[in-house]
Structure formats: structure tokens, C-alpha cells
Amino acid sequence: MGNQVGLISDDDDSSENSEINNYINFTVNAMELEMRNTCYHTNQLPKIRGEPNLHKFQGSDMYKEIRALSGFASKPLNDRWNLLHALQQRENGLAAPGTASFSQNQQRYISNLYIPNKKSTRLMSLDSKVFVTKFDKRGDKLLVACQDGFVRIYDGAKGTYHLLNRIRARDVEWSIIDADFSPNGQHFAYSTWSRSFFIMPVSGTEDDCQWIDVHGLPNLRLAIFSLRYSPTGDTIIGGSNNSMVIVTDIQTRATQILRTHRMPGTDVNSVSYLHNKNPNVIIAGCDDGLIKVFDLRTSFRSRELSKAVVSLIGHYDGVTYLDSRNDGYYVLSNSKDQSIKLWDLRQPSSTRNRSRTRQDRLDLSSWDYRWNRVPQSFYDPRKAMEGDSSIMTYRGHRVTKTLLRAKFSPLEQTGQRFIYTGCSTGRIIIYDVLTGRIKEAIEGHRNVVRDLDWHPVRSEIVSGSWDTHVHLNNFNRNNANRSEKRQQSSDQDKKPLRRSRRLADRVGTPD
């Protein structure tokens, strides 16, 4: 259904808005006080029993492609690399067939030996919690947005990160929740706890702001938790509360609504396009753990429930973030059930297991990721959820307080060998995609790392945290030696599983 949009209405009573804002701030402050009183925050990573199950993943196309792209096509993963030998091979013309230089896959192999592993510097200290840190497509600009109501644009081209622009955002209310660059990098869009998309030129001012208001909906409070520009740059999609995905045409300023559930009440925490060259297929991650794929050419036929072309079941709790591999098939999801899952959209879940999924979630009625302790069953599940069609699961980070991001590492630089995510312990967690293990756990922040981004061409990660700081993280050789020793010590300290545990795993092993 198409709704004409225009300027933001002033019909809402200002005193009502003030009262709602006060209520939100009071609730957040009460949650933080509760967390301090119960010693909620711990700097320890969760202990995960058992090894990652690679059975499904090793049979997938993605596993084979990443092995090839990261230089492991003809060698084992634990094969040690010798720089002197590699240089000798290159000088003798043996580095790559028909050339005297390293191949792209060999270059990625070398690059992946020097991934970020340590905080190098604090780029900025702001006055409030940082919600968004994001590079544009080429890495020339870095966008940082936080609760103080300002969007800051920094120079990311040469690694100096000096401030280019500082723009006051409109109608922030509680915070800027998400933001995204346009494909050409000339504009950015952001969302807040309001019923509008805001669009601004990167070099503009507050007066250059344009907005598209979502009209034609019931008089409900609306928040847009996630937004993305389309690959063509003419559409913005947003995940909202009340089971809605909002699709906005920038030129006509018209909006359409996709309904992920028949009844309102389930938040859509994350949205993404399936492929960076296809503007028609989108993915929505919902707060009940469901992931749904929609084709925008066919999904607006029903006013009550939009028809999903694929539904994915496997998370015990809400999805916090989605990232596509941009190949049209594979997607990762981060979740409040303390796991990251990989999905092959050619292997959808059966909707007949939906009732079973609801039954599985009944035991979590008292669990709220914003302030409760994480149930140990999340870290040590006895078996996968019935109907779980994911091909790989990664565990070892902590997801609490807010909607944490998890992303694939850059394709050209790393061959997407890694998945990196923020953590509520204040760390940056980097998983090795091929082994399922934590490769690096970068310390430095003192509160949850909500958003972070790996530079497209440089081996560095910029992280933003609720401790109000933005850090630059890159490779440090001394830290690499310590990490290797800790990994060897951890492998030696592992005890064999008790017979009862082995039997339990044999009955039902989580994916």
C-alpha cells in the first residue's frame, strides 16, 4: 500500500512527547542502575563447552570459496607460512603461474596474518554513548553517531581521521539509532526513535536535511531500528517496531509497508539487501528469532501479512543484526541467544516447525537481554532447535544491553575469512570463519561495543562503544605472539569430555 508523505506533522502534543522522552530516559537509567547493583557487567568472556560443529559448513560452497580466496586451496589450515620461502618462490617465478608476483589469493593469505589484534589509539572521546561507526563503500569517510544528537564525518582516506563535518541531527528524542551511506558516498541517511527517515549531504548542514515521514499508520510510537540504502541509491528500507519493514522511495517520497507477522508486537531489529547489485530482495531479522526474505516485486499484495519467499528458523531469541555476503546466497545473523549463525538461502526452514519454535521460547519469558544475566543454556545447548537450517554457528561473545552488530570482513582484503562483532564485555571478537574459533579478542573498551567497521582496504577496525569512546584497532606483533601462546595454552588445558557429556552430544549435537 502506498502512502504519500510530506513534512513532519506538528499535531503531536509537545508535552506528550516530553513525557514519553522522560519515561524512556528514566527506564534506561533504571536499567543501568539495576545492572550496577547486581554486578551485571563482567569482563570475562563466556566459557563455551565443546568444539564448533563444522560438518554442514565444510560441505558448503562458501567454505570452499573462502578457502580458495584466502590462499588455502592446496594446503591445510594449520600450515605455517614462511616469509623467506615465499619470497624465494616469487623471485624464482613460482609465486603464481605465469607471473613474478603473488596472486590475489596469496596476497590475502599474507594479509590475513596481520589482522587487527590490539587497540592502537583512541580516535575520539565523545559526551555520550556511541551507536554508529561506519565507513562508506571506499573507506574515504567515517560516520560516527551517538546519543548527543550529532553526526560526525571523519576523513578515512589516509588514516588521519580528522573531522570533516559535524551536523546536528533532527528529532533525535533518545538517540540516533542507525545510519547508512548512499552508494556514491555523497549522502547519508539516519534514523531515530521517530517515524521518519532523515537524509543529508555529507558536506551539508542541518538546514540541508530532508526527511520522509511515514503516514497512514495507527497512532503508535514508531522507531526505526535499522536502515539501508538500496544498491541503486533510490530506495531506503527500515526495520521498525510493530512487525513492519518500511520501504521508501526517495524521489517520490512515498512509503510502502511490509508486515513480517500477522499480529503487531514483534520488532524488526535489522534489515539488509541480499546482494549489493540487486535492489529487489531484502532480509529482515525479527525479535522472535525469525529471519524472513522478501522480494519487493511481489511482497505487497496483502495488507495483513507480506509473503516471504524464504523463512529461516534456528535462533532461540531475537536477531540483533544481519549481514549479507553479497553473493545472493549466504547471510550471517547475530542474536540475543549469544550466537552468530550462517545461512544458505537455498536451504530454507520448514514453517511446520514454527509451533515448535514458539514452544522452545516459552522458557525464556523471564529473560531480557537488556539487564538480565545470560542463561547458561545459551552457551551450552544440548541440541539445536528443531527445524534449524543454519549451516554454521559461532559462540564465544556476549550479546546484551543493545543490538550488537556482526559483519563479514572485507572481501578484497581478507577473502571474507573472518566474522567480527562487538561484545558486551567491551571487546572486539574476531572469529575464524573456517574453524569456528575466536581468532582475536581485542580489549580496550569499558562498556559494550555496539558498532564497528573494518576498513575496506586497510587492516584496521574502528569501534564505537557505550563508554563514549571510538578506538582504532590494528595489528601489533607483540600482541600476536601473546595471542598465539594463549591459544596453545588453551588447547593444552582442554580436558576430555566425560562419558555422559559425549553421550549427550551424540544424541543431539548443535550446529
Coordinates of C-alpha atoms in Angstrom, one line a residue:
M1 CA 0.0 0.0 0.0
G2 CA 1.4 3.4 -1.0
N3 CA 1.2 6.3 1.4
Q4 CA 2.0 9.9 0.4
V5 CA 4.5 11.5 2.7
G6 CA 5.4 15.1 3.5
L7 CA 6.8 17.3 6.3
I8 CA 6.7 16.1 9.8
S9 CA 3.4 16.9 11.4
D10 CA 3.2 19.2 14.4
D11 CA -0.1 17.7 15.6
D12 CA 1.5 15.7 18.4
D13 CA 1.3 17.5 21.6
S14 CA 4.7 18.7 22.8
S15 CA 4.0 17.9 26.4
E16 CA 3.2 14.3 25.5
N17 CA 6.5 13.9 23.7
S18 CA 8.3 15.4 26.6
E19 CA 6.6 12.9 29.0
I20 CA 7.5 10.0 26.7
N21 CA 11.1 11.1 26.5
N22 CA 11.3 11.4 30.2
Y23 CA 9.9 7.9 30.6
I24 CA 12.5 6.5 28.2
N25 CA 15.3 8.2 30.0
F26 CA 14.0 7.0 33.3
T27 CA 13.7 3.4 32.1
V28 CA 17.3 3.4 30.7
N29 CA 18.7 4.9 33.8
A30 CA 16.9 2.4 36.0
M31 CA 18.2 -0.5 33.9
E32 CA 21.8 0.7 34.2
L33 CA 21.3 1.2 38.0
E34 CA 20.0 -2.4 38.2
M35 CA 22.9 -3.7 36.3
R36 CA 25.4 -2.0 38.6
N37 CA 23.6 -3.2 41.7
T38 CA 23.6 -6.8 40.6
C39 CA 27.2 -6.7 39.3
Y40 CA 25.8 -7.4 35.9
H41 CA 28.8 -6.3 33.9
T42 CA 31.7 -8.8 33.8
N43 CA 34.8 -8.5 31.8
Q44 CA 35.1 -12.3 31.3
L45 CA 34.2 -13.9 28.1
P46 CA 31.7 -16.8 28.4
K47 CA 33.0 -20.3 28.6
I48 CA 31.9 -22.5 25.7
R49 CA 32.0 -26.2 26.1
G50 CA 32.6 -28.4 23.2
E51 CA 34.0 -27.7 19.7
P52 CA 32.3 -25.9 16.8
N53 CA 30.5 -28.4 14.6
L54 CA 31.8 -27.9 11.1
H55 CA 30.0 -30.9 9.5
K56 CA 27.4 -28.9 7.4
F57 CA 29.7 -25.9 6.7
Q58 CA 32.6 -27.9 5.3
G59 CA 30.3 -29.3 2.6
S60 CA 29.1 -25.9 1.5
D61 CA 30.2 -23.8 -1.5
M62 CA 31.0 -20.9 0.9
Y63 CA 33.6 -23.0 2.8
K64 CA 35.4 -24.0 -0.4
E65 CA 35.3 -20.4 -1.8
I66 CA 36.7 -18.8 1.4
R67 CA 39.5 -21.5 1.5
A68 CA 40.4 -20.6 -2.1
L69 CA 40.1 -16.8 -1.7
S70 CA 42.3 -16.8 1.4
G71 CA 45.0 -19.0 -0.1
F72 CA 44.2 -22.4 1.5
A73 CA 43.1 -24.2 -1.7
S74 CA 46.0 -26.6 -1.6
K75 CA 47.2 -26.5 2.0
P76 CA 45.9 -27.4 5.4
L77 CA 44.5 -24.6 7.6
N78 CA 47.2 -25.1 10.3
D79 CA 50.0 -25.0 7.8
R80 CA 52.7 -22.5 8.9
W81 CA 53.8 -19.9 6.4
N82 CA 57.4 -18.9 5.9
L83 CA 58.1 -15.4 4.5
L84 CA 61.6 -16.2 3.4
H85 CA 60.5 -19.2 1.5
A86 CA 57.6 -17.3 -0.1
L87 CA 60.0 -14.5 -1.3
Q88 CA 62.3 -17.1 -2.8
Q89 CA 59.4 -18.7 -4.6
R90 CA 58.4 -15.3 -6.0
E91 CA 61.9 -14.4 -7.1
N92 CA 62.1 -17.8 -8.9
G93 CA 58.8 -17.1 -10.7
L94 CA 57.0 -19.8 -8.7
A95 CA 54.7 -17.5 -6.6
A96 CA 51.9 -17.7 -9.1
P97 CA 51.7 -19.4 -12.5
G98 CA 52.7 -17.1 -15.4
T99 CA 53.7 -14.1 -13.2
A100 CA 56.5 -13.0 -11.0
S101 CA 54.3 -11.6 -8.2
F102 CA 52.0 -13.1 -5.6
S103 CA 48.5 -13.9 -6.8
Q104 CA 45.5 -12.2 -5.2
N105 CA 44.7 -15.3 -3.1
Q106 CA 48.4 -15.4 -1.9
Q107 CA 48.2 -11.7 -1.1
R108 CA 45.1 -12.3 1.0
Y109 CA 46.8 -15.2 2.8
I110 CA 49.7 -12.8 3.7
S111 CA 47.3 -10.0 4.7
N112 CA 45.3 -12.4 7.0
L113 CA 48.4 -13.0 9.1
Y114 CA 48.3 -9.3 10.1
I115 CA 44.6 -8.7 11.0
P116 CA 43.8 -6.2 13.8
N117 CA 44.6 -7.6 17.3
K118 CA 45.1 -4.6 19.5
K119 CA 43.8 -1.2 20.2
S120 CA 46.3 1.3 18.8
T121 CA 44.8 4.6 19.7
R122 CA 41.7 6.4 20.9
L123 CA 40.4 8.4 18.0
M124 CA 37.8 10.4 19.8
S125 CA 36.1 10.8 23.2
L126 CA 32.6 12.0 23.0
D127 CA 30.0 13.1 25.5
S128 CA 27.5 10.1 25.2
K129 CA 27.1 6.5 24.1
V130 CA 28.3 5.8 20.6
F131 CA 25.6 4.0 18.5
V132 CA 27.0 4.0 14.9
T133 CA 30.5 3.8 13.4
K134 CA 30.5 3.2 9.7
F135 CA 32.8 3.6 6.6
D136 CA 31.5 4.5 3.2
K137 CA 32.0 2.0 0.4
R138 CA 35.5 3.1 -0.5
G139 CA 36.6 3.9 3.1
D140 CA 37.1 7.6 2.3
K141 CA 34.8 8.7 5.1
L142 CA 33.9 7.5 8.5
L143 CA 30.5 8.3 10.1
V144 CA 30.1 8.4 13.9
A145 CA 26.7 9.0 15.5
C146 CA 25.9 8.9 19.2
Q147 CA 23.3 10.0 21.8
D148 CA 24.4 13.6 21.9
G149 CA 22.4 14.2 18.7
F150 CA 25.3 14.9 16.3
V151 CA 26.5 13.1 13.2
R152 CA 30.3 13.4 12.7
I153 CA 32.0 12.8 9.4
Y154 CA 35.8 12.0 9.6
D155 CA 38.4 11.6 6.9
G156 CA 39.1 7.9 6.4
A157 CA 41.0 8.0 3.1
K158 CA 44.5 8.4 4.6
G159 CA 44.0 7.1 8.1
T160 CA 44.3 10.6 9.7
Y161 CA 40.6 10.6 10.8
H162 CA 40.4 14.4 11.2
L163 CA 37.0 15.9 11.5
L164 CA 35.4 16.9 8.2
N165 CA 31.9 17.9 9.3
R166 CA 29.7 17.9 12.4
I167 CA 26.0 18.1 11.9
R168 CA 23.2 18.4 14.4
A169 CA 20.5 15.7 13.8
R170 CA 16.8 16.4 13.8
D171 CA 14.2 14.8 16.1
V172 CA 16.7 12.7 17.9
E173 CA 14.5 12.2 21.0
W174 CA 16.5 9.4 22.6
S175 CA 19.4 8.7 20.2
I176 CA 20.4 8.3 16.6
I177 CA 19.8 4.5 16.2
D178 CA 21.3 3.7 12.8
A179 CA 22.8 5.3 9.7
D180 CA 24.0 4.4 6.2
F181 CA 25.9 6.0 3.4
S182 CA 24.4 6.3 -0.1
P183 CA 26.2 4.1 -2.7
N184 CA 28.1 7.1 -4.1
G185 CA 29.1 8.3 -0.7
Q186 CA 27.7 11.8 -1.2
H187 CA 24.7 11.4 1.2
F188 CA 23.8 9.5 4.4
A189 CA 20.5 8.6 5.9
Y190 CA 19.9 8.1 9.6
S191 CA 17.0 7.0 11.9
T192 CA 15.9 7.9 15.4
W193 CA 13.1 7.0 17.7
S194 CA 10.7 8.6 15.4
R195 CA 8.6 7.8 12.3
S196 CA 10.9 9.4 9.8
F197 CA 13.9 8.8 7.6
F198 CA 16.4 11.7 7.5
I199 CA 18.7 12.3 4.5
M200 CA 21.6 14.7 4.5
P201 CA 24.6 15.5 2.2
V202 CA 27.9 14.5 3.7
S203 CA 29.2 18.1 3.4
G204 CA 26.0 19.8 4.3
T205 CA 24.5 21.5 7.3
E206 CA 21.4 21.0 9.5
D207 CA 19.5 23.2 7.1
D208 CA 20.1 20.8 4.2
C209 CA 18.3 17.9 6.0
Q210 CA 15.4 16.3 4.1
W211 CA 13.0 13.9 5.7
I212 CA 10.4 11.4 4.7
D213 CA 7.6 10.8 7.3
V214 CA 5.7 7.6 7.4
H215 CA 2.0 8.4 7.4
G216 CA -1.1 6.3 7.2
L217 CA -0.3 4.2 10.3
P218 CA -2.2 3.9 13.6
N219 CA -1.2 6.5 16.2
L220 CA 1.6 4.4 17.6
R221 CA 5.1 5.3 18.7
L222 CA 7.4 4.3 15.8
A223 CA 11.1 3.6 15.9
I224 CA 13.3 2.6 13.0
F225 CA 16.0 0.3 14.4
S226 CA 17.9 -0.4 11.2
L227 CA 18.1 1.1 7.7
R228 CA 19.8 0.5 4.5
Y229 CA 20.3 2.3 1.1
S230 CA 19.4 0.2 -1.9
P231 CA 22.3 -0.7 -4.2
T232 CA 20.8 1.8 -6.8
G233 CA 20.5 4.6 -4.2
D234 CA 16.9 5.4 -4.9
T235 CA 15.3 3.5 -2.0
I236 CA 15.8 3.2 1.7
I237 CA 14.5 0.3 3.8
G238 CA 14.0 0.4 7.5
G239 CA 13.2 -2.2 10.2
S240 CA 10.7 -0.9 12.7
N241 CA 8.5 -2.0 15.7
N242 CA 5.0 -3.4 15.2
S243 CA 6.3 -6.0 12.8
M244 CA 7.0 -3.6 10.0
V245 CA 9.6 -3.1 7.3
I246 CA 9.3 0.3 5.7
V247 CA 10.3 0.8 2.0
T248 CA 10.7 4.4 1.0
D249 CA 11.2 5.8 -2.5
I250 CA 13.5 8.8 -2.1
Q251 CA 12.3 10.7 -5.3
T252 CA 8.6 10.3 -4.9
R253 CA 8.7 10.4 -1.0
A254 CA 6.2 7.5 -0.9
T255 CA 6.4 4.6 1.5
Q256 CA 5.1 1.0 1.5
I257 CA 4.8 -1.3 4.4
L258 CA 5.9 -5.0 4.6
R259 CA 4.3 -6.8 7.5
T260 CA 6.5 -9.6 8.9
H261 CA 3.9 -11.0 11.2
R262 CA 0.1 -11.1 11.1
M263 CA -0.2 -9.5 14.6
P264 CA 1.8 -6.4 15.6
G265 CA 4.2 -6.5 18.5
T266 CA 7.3 -8.1 17.1
D267 CA 10.2 -5.7 16.4
V268 CA 12.2 -5.9 13.2
N269 CA 15.7 -5.3 14.6
S270 CA 17.7 -5.5 11.4
V271 CA 17.3 -5.2 7.6
S272 CA 19.7 -5.8 4.7
Y273 CA 19.8 -6.3 1.0
L274 CA 20.7 -9.8 -0.1
H275 CA 23.1 -8.6 -2.8
N276 CA 24.9 -5.3 -3.4
K277 CA 23.8 -5.3 -7.0
N278 CA 20.1 -6.4 -6.6
P279 CA 17.6 -3.9 -5.2
N280 CA 14.7 -6.3 -5.2
V281 CA 15.5 -8.9 -2.5
I282 CA 15.7 -7.9 1.2
I283 CA 16.2 -9.7 4.5
A284 CA 14.5 -8.9 7.8
G285 CA 15.7 -10.1 11.2
C286 CA 12.9 -10.2 13.9
D287 CA 12.8 -10.1 17.6
D288 CA 11.3 -13.5 17.9
G289 CA 14.4 -15.1 16.2
L290 CA 12.8 -15.4 12.7
I291 CA 14.6 -14.3 9.6
K292 CA 12.5 -13.6 6.5
V293 CA 13.4 -12.9 2.9
F294 CA 11.1 -10.7 0.8
D295 CA 11.0 -10.0 -2.9
L296 CA 9.9 -6.4 -3.2
R297 CA 8.3 -7.1 -6.6
T298 CA 5.8 -9.5 -5.2
S299 CA 5.5 -8.9 -1.4
F300 CA 3.0 -6.0 -1.2
R301 CA -0.1 -8.0 -2.2
S302 CA -1.5 -8.5 1.3
R303 CA -2.5 -5.8 3.8
E304 CA -2.3 -8.1 6.8
L305 CA 0.9 -10.3 6.2
S306 CA 3.5 -9.9 3.5
K307 CA 4.5 -13.1 1.7
A308 CA 8.1 -14.1 2.5
V309 CA 9.9 -16.1 -0.2
V310 CA 12.2 -17.8 2.5
S311 CA 11.9 -18.1 6.2
L312 CA 14.8 -19.2 8.4
I313 CA 14.4 -20.8 11.9
G314 CA 17.2 -21.5 14.3
H315 CA 17.7 -18.7 16.8
Y316 CA 16.2 -19.1 20.3
D317 CA 15.9 -15.3 20.7
G318 CA 15.8 -12.1 18.8
V319 CA 18.1 -11.3 15.8
T320 CA 20.2 -8.2 16.5
Y321 CA 21.9 -7.8 13.1
L322 CA 22.1 -9.2 9.6
D323 CA 25.0 -9.0 7.1
S324 CA 24.9 -10.4 3.6
R325 CA 27.9 -12.0 1.9
N326 CA 26.7 -10.2 -1.2
D327 CA 26.7 -13.4 -3.3
G328 CA 23.0 -13.9 -3.4
Y329 CA 23.0 -17.0 -1.1
Y330 CA 24.8 -16.6 2.2
V331 CA 23.8 -14.4 5.2
L332 CA 25.0 -14.1 8.8
S333 CA 22.9 -13.2 11.8
N334 CA 23.8 -12.1 15.3
S335 CA 21.3 -12.9 18.0
K336 CA 20.4 -12.4 21.7
D337 CA 20.8 -16.1 22.1
Q338 CA 24.5 -15.4 22.1
S339 CA 25.3 -16.9 18.8
I340 CA 26.1 -15.9 15.2
K341 CA 24.7 -18.2 12.5
L342 CA 25.5 -18.7 8.8
W343 CA 22.6 -19.4 6.5
D344 CA 22.3 -20.7 2.9
L345 CA 19.1 -19.3 1.5
R346 CA 18.9 -22.4 -0.8
Q347 CA 18.3 -24.4 2.4
P348 CA 15.2 -22.7 4.0
S349 CA 13.5 -23.9 7.2
S350 CA 10.2 -25.6 7.2
T351 CA 7.4 -23.4 8.6
R352 CA 5.8 -26.5 10.1
N353 CA 8.4 -26.2 12.9
R354 CA 7.2 -22.7 13.7
S355 CA 4.9 -24.0 16.5
R356 CA 7.8 -25.9 18.0
T357 CA 9.9 -22.8 17.8
R358 CA 7.4 -20.9 19.9
Q359 CA 7.3 -23.7 22.4
D360 CA 11.1 -23.6 22.7
R361 CA 10.9 -19.9 23.5
L362 CA 8.4 -20.2 26.4
D363 CA 11.2 -20.9 28.9
L364 CA 12.7 -17.5 28.1
S365 CA 9.7 -15.4 29.1
S366 CA 11.6 -14.0 32.1
W367 CA 14.9 -13.3 30.2
D368 CA 15.5 -9.8 29.0
Y369 CA 18.9 -9.2 27.3
R370 CA 18.9 -5.6 28.4
W371 CA 19.6 -6.3 32.1
N372 CA 19.2 -10.0 33.0
R373 CA 22.1 -12.4 33.2
V374 CA 22.5 -14.6 30.2
P375 CA 21.1 -18.1 30.7
Q376 CA 23.9 -20.6 30.6
S377 CA 21.8 -22.8 28.3
F378 CA 22.6 -20.3 25.5
Y379 CA 26.3 -21.1 25.8
D380 CA 25.9 -24.8 26.3
P381 CA 22.9 -26.0 24.3
R382 CA 22.3 -29.7 24.3
K383 CA 20.9 -29.7 20.8
A384 CA 19.9 -27.4 18.0
M385 CA 16.4 -26.1 17.7
E386 CA 14.1 -28.3 15.7
G387 CA 14.0 -27.0 12.2
D388 CA 17.3 -25.1 12.5
S389 CA 18.5 -24.9 8.9
S390 CA 21.7 -22.8 9.6
I391 CA 24.9 -24.3 8.3
M392 CA 27.3 -23.0 11.0
T393 CA 27.1 -21.5 14.5
Y394 CA 29.7 -19.3 16.3
R395 CA 29.7 -18.9 20.0
G396 CA 32.0 -17.0 22.4
H397 CA 30.9 -13.4 22.5
R398 CA 28.3 -11.8 24.8
V399 CA 25.2 -10.0 23.4
T400 CA 23.4 -7.9 26.0
K401 CA 22.2 -4.3 26.5
T402 CA 21.7 -3.3 22.9
L403 CA 21.5 -4.5 19.3
L404 CA 25.1 -5.6 18.6
R405 CA 26.5 -5.7 15.1
A406 CA 28.3 -8.6 13.5
K407 CA 29.8 -8.5 10.0
F408 CA 31.9 -10.3 7.4
S409 CA 35.5 -9.0 7.0
P410 CA 36.2 -7.3 3.6
L411 CA 36.2 -9.5 0.6
E412 CA 39.1 -7.9 -1.4
Q413 CA 41.3 -7.6 1.6
T414 CA 40.6 -10.9 3.5
G415 CA 38.5 -13.1 1.3
Q416 CA 35.8 -12.8 4.0
R417 CA 37.9 -15.2 6.1
F418 CA 36.6 -13.6 9.3
I419 CA 33.5 -12.6 11.1
Y420 CA 33.9 -9.7 13.6
T421 CA 31.4 -8.5 16.2
G422 CA 31.1 -6.2 19.2
C423 CA 30.8 -7.7 22.6
S424 CA 29.2 -6.6 25.9
T425 CA 32.4 -7.3 27.7
G426 CA 34.0 -4.3 25.8
R427 CA 35.9 -6.5 23.4
I428 CA 36.0 -6.9 19.7
I429 CA 35.7 -10.5 18.8
I430 CA 37.0 -11.9 15.5
Y431 CA 36.0 -15.4 14.5
D432 CA 37.8 -17.5 12.0
V433 CA 35.0 -18.5 9.6
L434 CA 36.7 -21.7 8.6
T435 CA 37.4 -23.1 12.1
G436 CA 34.6 -21.5 14.2
R437 CA 37.0 -20.4 16.8
I438 CA 37.8 -17.0 18.2
K439 CA 40.9 -15.7 16.4
E440 CA 41.2 -12.4 18.3
A441 CA 39.6 -10.8 21.3
I442 CA 40.7 -7.1 21.3
E443 CA 40.4 -5.4 24.6
G444 CA 40.2 -1.6 25.2
H445 CA 36.6 -0.5 25.7
R446 CA 35.0 -0.4 29.2
N447 CA 31.4 -1.0 28.0
V448 CA 29.5 -2.7 25.3
V449 CA 30.9 -2.3 21.7
R450 CA 27.7 -1.6 19.8
D451 CA 29.0 -0.9 16.3
L452 CA 32.3 -1.3 14.5
D453 CA 33.6 -1.4 10.9
W454 CA 36.6 -2.9 9.1
H455 CA 38.2 -0.5 6.7
P456 CA 37.6 -1.7 3.1
V457 CA 41.3 -1.6 2.1
R458 CA 43.4 -1.2 5.3
S459 CA 43.8 -3.8 8.0
E460 CA 42.1 -1.7 10.8
I461 CA 38.8 -1.7 12.6
V462 CA 37.2 1.3 14.1
S463 CA 34.9 0.6 17.1
G464 CA 32.4 2.7 18.9
S465 CA 31.3 1.9 22.4
W466 CA 28.9 2.9 25.1
D467 CA 31.9 4.0 27.1
T468 CA 31.7 7.1 24.8
H469 CA 35.0 6.4 23.0
V470 CA 35.9 5.5 19.4
H471 CA 39.0 3.3 19.0
L472 CA 41.3 2.4 16.2
N473 CA 42.4 -1.2 16.3
N474 CA 45.2 -2.7 14.1
F475 CA 48.0 -5.3 14.1
N476 CA 50.6 -5.4 16.9
R477 CA 53.3 -8.1 16.6
N478 CA 53.9 -8.4 20.3
N479 CA 50.3 -8.9 20.9
A480 CA 50.2 -11.6 18.1
N481 CA 52.9 -13.6 19.9
R482 CA 51.0 -13.4 23.2
S483 CA 47.8 -14.5 21.4
E484 CA 49.5 -17.5 19.9
K485 CA 50.8 -18.6 23.3
R486 CA 47.4 -18.2 24.9
Q487 CA 45.8 -20.3 22.1
Q488 CA 48.5 -23.1 22.6
S489 CA 47.9 -23.0 26.4
S490 CA 44.2 -23.2 25.9
D491 CA 44.5 -26.2 23.6
Q492 CA 46.7 -28.0 26.1
D493 CA 44.4 -27.3 29.0
K494 CA 41.3 -28.8 27.4
K495 CA 40.1 -31.8 29.2
P496 CA 38.5 -34.8 27.6
L497 CA 34.7 -34.8 27.8
R498 CA 33.1 -37.1 30.4
R499 CA 31.3 -40.1 29.1
S500 CA 27.9 -38.7 29.9
R501 CA 28.7 -35.5 28.0
R502 CA 29.9 -37.5 25.0
L503 CA 26.6 -39.4 25.0
A504 CA 24.6 -36.2 25.2
D505 CA 26.4 -34.8 22.2
R506 CA 25.9 -38.0 20.3
V507 CA 22.1 -37.7 20.8
G508 CA 21.9 -34.2 19.6
T509 CA 24.8 -32.0 18.5
P510 CA 24.1 -28.3 18.0
D511 CA 25.1 -27.0 14.6

